[in-house]
Coordinates of C-alpha atoms in Angstrom, one line a residue:
M15 CA 93.6 124.1 79.0
T16 CA 91.2 121.9 80.9
S17 CA 87.8 120.5 80.3
S18 CA 86.2 118.6 83.0
S19 CA 87.3 116.0 85.6
S20 CA 86.1 112.4 85.7
S21 CA 85.0 110.9 89.0
S22 CA 87.3 107.8 88.9
S23 CA 89.5 107.5 92.0
P24 CA 93.2 106.9 91.5
S25 CA 94.4 103.6 92.9
R26 CA 97.6 103.5 94.9
K27 CA 98.5 99.8 94.4
A28 CA 102.0 98.4 94.9
L29 CA 104.3 98.5 91.9
S30 CA 104.4 95.5 89.6
K31 CA 107.6 93.6 89.2
I32 CA 108.1 95.2 85.8
A33 CA 107.6 98.6 87.3
C34 CA 110.1 97.9 90.2
N35 CA 112.7 96.6 87.8
R36 CA 112.3 99.6 85.4
L37 CA 112.4 102.2 88.3
Q38 CA 115.5 100.6 89.9
K39 CA 117.2 100.8 86.5
E40 CA 116.1 104.4 86.0
L41 CA 117.2 105.3 89.5
A42 CA 120.7 103.7 89.0
E43 CA 121.1 105.7 85.7
W44 CA 119.9 108.8 87.5
Q45 CA 122.5 108.4 90.3
L46 CA 125.3 107.9 87.7
G47 CA 124.3 111.0 85.6
P48 CA 121.1 113.0 86.3
P49 CA 119.9 115.4 83.6
G50 CA 121.4 118.9 84.1
G51 CA 119.5 121.0 86.5
F52 CA 117.9 118.2 88.4
K53 CA 118.6 116.4 91.7
H54 CA 116.8 113.4 93.1
K55 CA 116.1 113.7 96.8
V56 CA 117.1 110.3 98.2
S57 CA 114.3 108.3 100.0
D58 CA 113.5 104.7 100.5
N59 CA 110.2 105.0 98.6
L60 CA 110.6 103.8 95.0
Q61 CA 107.0 104.7 94.2
R62 CA 107.3 108.4 95.0
W63 CA 110.3 110.5 93.9
V64 CA 110.9 114.1 94.8
I65 CA 113.1 115.9 92.3
E66 CA 114.7 119.3 92.7
V67 CA 114.5 121.4 89.6
A68 CA 116.8 124.4 89.1
G69 CA 115.6 127.1 86.6
A70 CA 117.8 127.2 83.5
A71 CA 120.3 130.1 83.2
G72 CA 119.1 132.9 80.9
T73 CA 115.4 132.2 81.5
L74 CA 112.7 133.8 83.7
Y75 CA 113.3 131.0 86.2
A76 CA 117.2 131.3 86.5
G77 CA 118.3 131.1 90.1
E78 CA 115.0 129.6 91.2
T79 CA 114.5 126.1 92.6
Y80 CA 111.3 124.0 92.6
Q81 CA 110.4 120.5 93.6
L82 CA 108.6 117.9 91.4
Q83 CA 106.8 115.0 93.0
V84 CA 106.6 111.9 90.8
D85 CA 104.2 109.1 91.8
F86 CA 104.5 105.9 89.9
P87 CA 101.5 103.8 89.1
E88 CA 101.4 100.0 89.5
H89 CA 101.9 99.5 85.8
Y90 CA 104.6 102.0 85.1
P91 CA 106.0 102.4 82.4
M92 CA 102.9 101.3 80.5
E93 CA 101.0 104.0 82.4
A94 CA 102.3 107.5 82.9
P95 CA 103.5 108.6 86.3
Q96 CA 101.6 111.5 88.1
V97 CA 103.9 114.5 88.1
I98 CA 103.1 117.7 90.0
F99 CA 105.0 120.6 91.4
L100 CA 105.1 120.8 95.2
H101 CA 104.2 124.2 96.7
P102 CA 105.1 126.8 95.7
A103 CA 104.6 125.9 92.1
P104 CA 106.3 128.1 89.5
M105 CA 104.2 130.9 87.9
H106 CA 103.8 129.5 84.3
P107 CA 100.9 129.5 81.8
H108 CA 100.7 125.7 82.0
I109 CA 101.3 125.2 85.7
Y110 CA 98.4 125.6 88.1
S111 CA 98.8 127.0 91.6
N112 CA 98.1 123.6 93.0
G113 CA 101.1 122.2 91.1
H114 CA 99.2 120.4 88.3
I115 CA 101.0 120.6 85.0
C116 CA 99.3 120.8 81.6
L117 CA 101.8 118.9 79.5
D118 CA 100.6 116.3 76.9
I119 CA 103.4 113.7 77.6
L120 CA 102.1 113.4 81.2
Y121 CA 98.7 112.3 79.9
D122 CA 97.5 111.4 76.4
S123 CA 100.9 111.5 74.7
W124 CA 102.7 109.3 77.3
S125 CA 104.9 106.5 75.8
P126 CA 106.5 103.6 77.8
A127 CA 109.8 104.6 76.1
M128 CA 109.8 107.8 78.2
T129 CA 111.7 108.0 81.4
V130 CA 111.8 110.2 84.5
S131 CA 114.7 112.0 82.9
S132 CA 112.9 112.7 79.6
V133 CA 109.9 114.0 81.5
C134 CA 112.1 116.3 83.6
I135 CA 113.8 117.6 80.5
S136 CA 110.4 118.3 78.9
I137 CA 109.2 120.2 82.0
L138 CA 112.4 122.3 82.1
S139 CA 112.1 123.0 78.4
M140 CA 108.5 124.1 79.0
L141 CA 109.6 126.4 81.8
S142 CA 112.5 127.8 79.9
S143 CA 110.4 128.7 76.8
S144 CA 107.9 130.8 78.8
P145 CA 107.9 134.5 77.8
A146 CA 106.0 135.5 81.0
K147 CA 105.4 134.4 84.6
Q148 CA 101.7 134.0 84.8
R149 CA 99.1 131.4 85.8
P150 CA 96.7 129.7 83.3
A151 CA 93.7 131.8 82.6
D152 CA 91.4 129.2 84.2
N153 CA 93.6 128.7 87.3
D154 CA 91.1 129.7 90.0
R155 CA 88.3 127.6 88.5
Y156 CA 90.5 124.6 88.0
V157 CA 92.1 124.6 91.4
K158 CA 88.7 125.1 93.1
N159 CA 87.4 122.0 91.2
C160 CA 90.5 120.0 92.2
R161 CA 89.9 120.1 96.0
N162 CA 90.3 117.0 98.1
G163 CA 93.5 115.8 96.5
R164 CA 92.1 115.1 93.0
S165 CA 94.8 113.7 90.7
P166 CA 95.7 115.7 87.5
K167 CA 95.4 112.4 85.7
E168 CA 91.6 112.6 86.3
T169 CA 91.4 115.7 84.2
R170 CA 90.6 115.7 80.6
W171 CA 93.2 118.2 79.3
W172 CA 92.9 120.2 76.1
F173 CA 96.3 120.8 74.6
H174 CA 95.9 123.8 72.4
D175 CA 99.0 125.9 73.0
D176 CA 102.5 124.6 72.1
K177 CA 104.2 128.0 72.3
V178 CA 105.3 127.8 75.9

């Protein structure tokens, strides 16, 4: 799932006016009607959202609740947000124990047309389609190489498995 990590440091700059406007619009839409199974934890920080995820009924994750942390970059939506699971991360073949998620739309396949809602729905779909609760085969090596708060956006991901 992973290759190597680059050494660039993620910048945590203030949101651009475009990003602020877009996020305020998405937040307003979310408050009117969030996607099923998700709940935004209210805070005054527009740049970091914490979202509660409820496992879908009839799946391995039914009755379980997890939290996603979504950090928006300065140039959102032209640049993808960083999305990770907070501890404890669900056991899944594409979710590392440090919360990093191997999902192409969070990296190379990101499109500015995507929203927080569409990302959440994709993550829930990924969870729901899993036939087994297990960590990625390279979990220990990857997590060891991600010490000191390295962003998953610094990883060059290999997307080779679209079954789960």
